[in-house]
Coordinates of C-alpha atoms in Angstrom, one line a residue:
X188 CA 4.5 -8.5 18.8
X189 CA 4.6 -4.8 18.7
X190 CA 3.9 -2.4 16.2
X191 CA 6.9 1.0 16.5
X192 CA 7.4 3.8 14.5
X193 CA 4.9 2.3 11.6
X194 CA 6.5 -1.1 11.1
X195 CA 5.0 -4.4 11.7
X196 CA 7.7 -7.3 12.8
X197 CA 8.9 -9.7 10.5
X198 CA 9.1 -12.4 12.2
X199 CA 6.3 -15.0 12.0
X200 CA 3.7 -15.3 14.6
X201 CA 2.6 -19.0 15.5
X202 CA -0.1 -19.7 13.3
X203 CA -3.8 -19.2 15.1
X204 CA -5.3 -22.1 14.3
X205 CA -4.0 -25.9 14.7
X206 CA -1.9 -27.7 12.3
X207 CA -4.6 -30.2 10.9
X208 CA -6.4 -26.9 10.1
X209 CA -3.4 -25.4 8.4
X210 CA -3.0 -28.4 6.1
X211 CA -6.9 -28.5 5.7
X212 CA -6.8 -25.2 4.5
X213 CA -3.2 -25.7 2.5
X214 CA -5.1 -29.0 0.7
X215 CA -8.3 -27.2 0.1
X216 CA -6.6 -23.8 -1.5
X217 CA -4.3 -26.1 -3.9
X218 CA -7.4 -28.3 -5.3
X219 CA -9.2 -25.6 -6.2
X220 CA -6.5 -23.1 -7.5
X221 CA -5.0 -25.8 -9.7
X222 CA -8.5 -27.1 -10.7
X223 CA -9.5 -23.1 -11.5
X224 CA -5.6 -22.8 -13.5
X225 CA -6.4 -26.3 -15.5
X226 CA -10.1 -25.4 -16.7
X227 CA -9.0 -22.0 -17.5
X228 CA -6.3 -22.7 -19.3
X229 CA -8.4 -25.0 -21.9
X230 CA -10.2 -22.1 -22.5
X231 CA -14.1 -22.1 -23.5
X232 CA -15.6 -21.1 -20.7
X233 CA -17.0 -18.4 -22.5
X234 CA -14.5 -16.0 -21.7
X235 CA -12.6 -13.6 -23.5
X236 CA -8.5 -14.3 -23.8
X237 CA -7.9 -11.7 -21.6
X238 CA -10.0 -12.3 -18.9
X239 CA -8.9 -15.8 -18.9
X240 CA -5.3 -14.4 -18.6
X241 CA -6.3 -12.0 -16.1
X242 CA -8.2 -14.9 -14.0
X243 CA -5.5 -17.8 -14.8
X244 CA -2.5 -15.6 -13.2
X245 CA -5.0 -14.6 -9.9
X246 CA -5.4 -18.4 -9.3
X247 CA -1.8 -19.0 -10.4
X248 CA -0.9 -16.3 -7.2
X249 CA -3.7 -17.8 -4.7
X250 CA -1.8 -21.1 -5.2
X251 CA 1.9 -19.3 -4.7
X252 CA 0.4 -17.8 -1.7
X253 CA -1.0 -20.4 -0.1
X254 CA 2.5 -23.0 -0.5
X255 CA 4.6 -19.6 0.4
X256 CA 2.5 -18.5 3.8
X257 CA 0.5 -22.0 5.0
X258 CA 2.7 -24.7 3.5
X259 CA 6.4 -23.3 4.0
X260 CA 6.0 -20.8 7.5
X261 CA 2.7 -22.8 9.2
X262 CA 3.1 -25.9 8.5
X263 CA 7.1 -26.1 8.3
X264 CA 6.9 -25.8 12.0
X265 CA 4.9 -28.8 12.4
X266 CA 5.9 -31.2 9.8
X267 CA 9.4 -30.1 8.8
X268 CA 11.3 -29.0 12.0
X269 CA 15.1 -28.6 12.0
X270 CA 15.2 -28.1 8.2
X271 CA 17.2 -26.4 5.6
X272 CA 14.4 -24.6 5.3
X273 CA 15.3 -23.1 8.8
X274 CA 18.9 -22.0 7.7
X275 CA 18.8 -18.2 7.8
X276 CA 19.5 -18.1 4.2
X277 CA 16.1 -20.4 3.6
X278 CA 14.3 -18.3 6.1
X279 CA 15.1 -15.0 4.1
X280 CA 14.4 -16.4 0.9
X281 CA 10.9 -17.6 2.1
X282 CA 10.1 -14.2 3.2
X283 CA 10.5 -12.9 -0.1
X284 CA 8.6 -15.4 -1.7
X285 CA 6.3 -15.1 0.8
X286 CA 5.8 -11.2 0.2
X287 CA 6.2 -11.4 -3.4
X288 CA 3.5 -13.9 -3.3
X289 CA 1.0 -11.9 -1.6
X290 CA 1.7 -8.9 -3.6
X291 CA 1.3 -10.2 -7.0
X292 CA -2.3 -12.2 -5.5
X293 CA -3.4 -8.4 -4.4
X294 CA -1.9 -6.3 -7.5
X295 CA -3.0 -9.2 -10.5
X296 CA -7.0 -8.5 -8.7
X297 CA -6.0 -4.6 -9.2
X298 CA -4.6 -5.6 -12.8
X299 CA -8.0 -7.5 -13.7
X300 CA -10.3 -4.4 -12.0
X301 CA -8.6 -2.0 -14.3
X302 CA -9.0 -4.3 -17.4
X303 CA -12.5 -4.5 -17.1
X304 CA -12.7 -0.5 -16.3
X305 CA -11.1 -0.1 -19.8
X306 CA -13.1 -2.8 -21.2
X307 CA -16.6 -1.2 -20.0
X308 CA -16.0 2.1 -19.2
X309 CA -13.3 3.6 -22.2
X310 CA -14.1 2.5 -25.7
X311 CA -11.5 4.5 -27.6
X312 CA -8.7 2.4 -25.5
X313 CA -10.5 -0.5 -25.4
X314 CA -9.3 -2.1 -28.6
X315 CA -5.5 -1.7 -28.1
X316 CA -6.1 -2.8 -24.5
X317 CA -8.0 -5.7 -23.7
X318 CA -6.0 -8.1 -25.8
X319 CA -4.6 -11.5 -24.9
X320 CA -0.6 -9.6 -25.8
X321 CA -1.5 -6.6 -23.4
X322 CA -2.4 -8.8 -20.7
X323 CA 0.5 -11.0 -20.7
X324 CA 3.0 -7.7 -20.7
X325 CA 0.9 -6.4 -18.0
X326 CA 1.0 -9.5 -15.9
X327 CA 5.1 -10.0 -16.8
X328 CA 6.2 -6.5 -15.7
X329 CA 3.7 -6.7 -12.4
X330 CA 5.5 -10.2 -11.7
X331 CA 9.0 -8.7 -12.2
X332 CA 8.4 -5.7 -10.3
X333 CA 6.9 -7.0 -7.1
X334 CA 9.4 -9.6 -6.8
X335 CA 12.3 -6.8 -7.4
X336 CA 10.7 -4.7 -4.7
X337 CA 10.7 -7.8 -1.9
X338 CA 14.5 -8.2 -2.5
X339 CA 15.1 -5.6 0.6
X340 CA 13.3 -8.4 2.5
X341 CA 16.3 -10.8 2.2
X342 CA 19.0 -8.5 4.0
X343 CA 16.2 -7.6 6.7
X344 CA 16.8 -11.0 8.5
X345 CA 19.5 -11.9 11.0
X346 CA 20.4 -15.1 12.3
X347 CA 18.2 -16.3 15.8
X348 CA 21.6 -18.3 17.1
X349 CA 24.6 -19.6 15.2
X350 CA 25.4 -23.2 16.0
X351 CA 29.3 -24.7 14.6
X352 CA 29.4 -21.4 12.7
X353 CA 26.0 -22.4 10.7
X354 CA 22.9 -19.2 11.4
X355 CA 20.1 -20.8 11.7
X356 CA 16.1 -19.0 12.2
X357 CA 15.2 -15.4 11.6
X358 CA 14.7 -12.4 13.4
X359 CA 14.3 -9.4 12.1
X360 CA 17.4 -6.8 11.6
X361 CA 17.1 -4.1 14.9
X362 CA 18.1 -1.3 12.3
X363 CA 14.4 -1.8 10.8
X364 CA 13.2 -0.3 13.8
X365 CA 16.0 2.9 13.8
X366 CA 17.2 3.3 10.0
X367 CA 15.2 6.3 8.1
X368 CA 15.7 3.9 4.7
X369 CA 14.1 0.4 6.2
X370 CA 11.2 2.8 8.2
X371 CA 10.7 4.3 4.7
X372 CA 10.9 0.8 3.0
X373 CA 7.8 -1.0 5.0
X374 CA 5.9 1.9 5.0
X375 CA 6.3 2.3 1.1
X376 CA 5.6 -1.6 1.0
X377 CA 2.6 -1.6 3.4
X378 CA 0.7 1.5 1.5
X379 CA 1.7 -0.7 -2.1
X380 CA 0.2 -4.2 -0.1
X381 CA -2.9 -3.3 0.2
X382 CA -3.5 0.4 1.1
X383 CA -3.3 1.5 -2.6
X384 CA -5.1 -1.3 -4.3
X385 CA -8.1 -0.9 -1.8
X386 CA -8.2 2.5 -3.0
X387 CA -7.7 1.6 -6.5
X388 CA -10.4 -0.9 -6.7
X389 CA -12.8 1.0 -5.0
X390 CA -11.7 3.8 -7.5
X391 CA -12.3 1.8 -10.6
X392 CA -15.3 -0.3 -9.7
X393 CA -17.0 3.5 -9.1
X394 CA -15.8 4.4 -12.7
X395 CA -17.4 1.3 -13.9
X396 CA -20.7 1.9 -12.5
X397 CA -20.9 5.2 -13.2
X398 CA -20.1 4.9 -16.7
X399 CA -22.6 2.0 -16.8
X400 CA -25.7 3.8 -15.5
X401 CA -24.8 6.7 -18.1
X402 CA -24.9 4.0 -20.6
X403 CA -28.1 1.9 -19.9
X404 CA -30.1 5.2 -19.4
X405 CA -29.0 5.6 -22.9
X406 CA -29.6 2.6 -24.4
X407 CA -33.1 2.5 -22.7
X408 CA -33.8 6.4 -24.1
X409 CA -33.0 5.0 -27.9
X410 CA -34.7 1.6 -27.7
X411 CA -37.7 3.2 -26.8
X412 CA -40.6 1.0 -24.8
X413 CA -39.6 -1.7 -26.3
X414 CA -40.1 -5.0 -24.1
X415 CA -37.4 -7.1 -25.8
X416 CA -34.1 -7.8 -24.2
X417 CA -31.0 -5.9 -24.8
X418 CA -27.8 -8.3 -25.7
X419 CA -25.2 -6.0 -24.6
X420 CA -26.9 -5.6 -21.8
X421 CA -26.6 -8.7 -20.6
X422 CA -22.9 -9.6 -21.8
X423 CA -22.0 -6.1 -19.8
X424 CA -23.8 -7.5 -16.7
X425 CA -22.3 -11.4 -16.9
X426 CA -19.2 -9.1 -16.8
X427 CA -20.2 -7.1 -13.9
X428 CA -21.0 -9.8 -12.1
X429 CA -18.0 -11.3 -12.2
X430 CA -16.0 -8.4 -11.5
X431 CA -17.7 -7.2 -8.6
X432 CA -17.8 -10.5 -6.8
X433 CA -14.5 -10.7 -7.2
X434 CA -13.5 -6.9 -6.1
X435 CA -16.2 -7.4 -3.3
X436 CA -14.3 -10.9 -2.1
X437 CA -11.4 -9.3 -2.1
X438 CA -12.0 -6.4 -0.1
X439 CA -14.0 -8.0 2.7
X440 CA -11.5 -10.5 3.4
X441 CA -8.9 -7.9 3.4
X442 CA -10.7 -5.5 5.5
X443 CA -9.7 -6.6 8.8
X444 CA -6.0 -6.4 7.9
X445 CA -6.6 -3.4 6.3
X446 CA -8.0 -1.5 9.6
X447 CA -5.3 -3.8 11.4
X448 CA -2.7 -1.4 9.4
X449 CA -4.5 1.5 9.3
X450 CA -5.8 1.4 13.3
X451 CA -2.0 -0.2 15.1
X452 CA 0.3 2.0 12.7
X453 CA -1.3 5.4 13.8
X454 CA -1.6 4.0 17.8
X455 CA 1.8 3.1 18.0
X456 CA 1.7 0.9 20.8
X457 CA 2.0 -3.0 21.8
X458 CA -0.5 -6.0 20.6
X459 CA -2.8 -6.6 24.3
X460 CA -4.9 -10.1 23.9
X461 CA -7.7 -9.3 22.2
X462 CA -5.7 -7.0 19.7
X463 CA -3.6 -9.7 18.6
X464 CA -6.5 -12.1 18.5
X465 CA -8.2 -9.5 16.0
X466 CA -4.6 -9.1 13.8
X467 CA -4.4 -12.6 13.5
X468 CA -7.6 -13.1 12.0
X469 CA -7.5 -11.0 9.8
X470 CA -4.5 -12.7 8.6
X471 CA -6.4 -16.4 8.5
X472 CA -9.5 -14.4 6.2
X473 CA -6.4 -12.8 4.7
X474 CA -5.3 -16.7 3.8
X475 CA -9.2 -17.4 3.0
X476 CA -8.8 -15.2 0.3
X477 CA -6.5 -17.2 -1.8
X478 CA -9.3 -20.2 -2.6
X479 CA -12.1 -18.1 -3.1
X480 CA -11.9 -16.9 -6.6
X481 CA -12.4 -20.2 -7.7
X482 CA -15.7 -20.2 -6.2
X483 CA -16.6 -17.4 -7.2
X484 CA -16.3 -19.0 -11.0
X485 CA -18.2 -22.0 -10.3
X486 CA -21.1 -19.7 -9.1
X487 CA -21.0 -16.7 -11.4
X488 CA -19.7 -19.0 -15.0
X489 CA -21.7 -21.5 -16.7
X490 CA -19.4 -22.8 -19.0
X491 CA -17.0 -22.6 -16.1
X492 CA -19.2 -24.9 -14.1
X493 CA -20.1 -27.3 -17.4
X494 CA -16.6 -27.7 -17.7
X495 CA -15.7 -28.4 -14.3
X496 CA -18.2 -31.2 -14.2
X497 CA -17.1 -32.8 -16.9
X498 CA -14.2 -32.7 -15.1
X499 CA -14.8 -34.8 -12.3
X500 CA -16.6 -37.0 -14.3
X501 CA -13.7 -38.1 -16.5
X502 CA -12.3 -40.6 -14.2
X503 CA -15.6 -42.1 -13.2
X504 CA -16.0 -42.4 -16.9
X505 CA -13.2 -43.8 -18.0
X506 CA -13.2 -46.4 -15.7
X507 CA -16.6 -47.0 -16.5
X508 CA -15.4 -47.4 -20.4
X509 CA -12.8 -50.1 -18.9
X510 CA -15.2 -51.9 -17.1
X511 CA -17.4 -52.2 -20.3
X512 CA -14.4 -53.3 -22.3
X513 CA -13.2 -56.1 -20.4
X514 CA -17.1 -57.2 -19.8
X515 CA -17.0 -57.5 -23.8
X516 CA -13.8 -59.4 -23.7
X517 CA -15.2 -61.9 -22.0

């Protein structure tokens, strides 16, 4: 695979890792995701409503992710050869859903940062802005734009071979590597995915703390000595905590792709062994990413953890109930 004139190769690599790993990994993102989507969607989890928007739509894009990238390219090749799914036409369309996919996962995680920015750090806005509404418009227009902006990725694919006048497989269109529009296309897409939210996340989260050690010192100089613990204090730092684990996830599994970009783009050159080793995984922790948001809930979120419990304990319950009924029946 090589890397010209700042653009990466569409075409899929083989995945890195077997295809029992794939589908552990596929099985293992789904659970959780649609566990995480389930509990926050019945809400009490001692949240606010847009929080639990923010958080529902990341798990929401983990979950397209992981059927979009592991599921339809990684496994496909293992467990659905000789498909519709690879008919030129379904190969194109699965590139957009898979780049549409990974954007929205990367830009609702920038959507959430800059939510609780506004939330912590701006009072005046805070108000209009953190509301249930403003989160869904904000979600809805970051949906419909990112999947507008991977159309381009539909006419980048040509046909492998043609076979009875059917085009079957992708490659990628030799005009990506020549054409002034399609260099200027992946470049734009690759700063959008994840150049600029790295930077905006880092950018916010620094706002956040900032504004938060101005704040505490404050607090502290009016309270006085006093011994007794601060309220806001400690909603502001449940908050924190949250947020940064999340940011912090995000941006160390990201940060191998991220110099991947950064380091091949600017050398120019061809993938040797070890180089491609290093690209691909940072595209498996790139994968890891999508499941780990739900993890971070069950460790950072009592009432995220209560519920989930309760959760798995509904079906050893209930059968439990039946037991005891037809016991009585007898």
């Amino acid at each position: 695979m090589a890397v010209r004139y700042g653009v990466v190769a569409l075409r899929q690599d083989p995945p890195l890792y077997a295809a029992d790993e794939s589908k552990g990994t596929a099985e293992t993102v789904q659970t959780v995701n649609v566990a995480a989507i389930l509990i926050l969607s019945g809400g009490n989890c001692g949240l606010s409503a847009c929080t639990t928007r923010y958080l529902t739509a990341m798990a929401a894009s983990d979950l397209l992710l992981a059927v979009a990238d592991v599921i339809l390219w990684r496994l496909k090749e293992y467990y659905f050869p000789g498909t519709f799914l690879d008919l030129t036409p379904g190969c194109s369309v699965r590139s957009v859903l898979k780049r549409a996919a990974l954007d929205l996962s990367v830009w609702f995680t920038v959507d959430f940062t800059f939510d609780r920015f506004v939330a912590i750090g701006c009072p005046k806005l805070r108000t209009s802005y953190c509301t249930e509404q403003t989160a869904m418009t904000v979600l809805v227009i970051t949906g419909v734009l990112f999947f507008l902006k991977n159309i381009p990725y539909y006419f980048a694919i040509v046909p492998r071979m043609t076979i009875n006048g059917v085009p079957w497989h992708c490659n990628p269109k030799p005009s990506i590597y020549t054409e002034t529009a399609w260099l200027a296309f992946v470049w734009l897409d690759r700063t959008l995915t994840p150049v600029l939210p790295f930077a905006l996340i880092f950018l916010f989260n620094a706002l956040t703390v900032r504004h938060i050690l101005v704040a505490s010192q404050l607090r502290k100089g009016l309270r006085g000595q006093s011994n007794r613990s601060d309220p806001e204090i400690a909603g502001r730092r449940k908050s924190i905590v949250l947020l940064f684990a999340i940011s912090g996830s995000f941006v160390t599994l990201w940060s191998l792709y991220v110099i991947n970009f950064l380091y091949y783009n600017v050398k120019g050159t061809n993938y040797n062994d070890s180089e491609y080793i290093f690209r691909r995984v940072g595209y498996m922790f790139l994968n890891l990413s999508s499941c780990t948001n739900s993890f971070i809930y069950v460790v950072t979120q009592s009432k995220f953890r209560m519920r989930l419990t309760l959760a798995l304990k509904y079906p050893f319950i209930r059968i439990i109930k039946i037991l005891n009924r037809f016991k009585s029946q007898k």
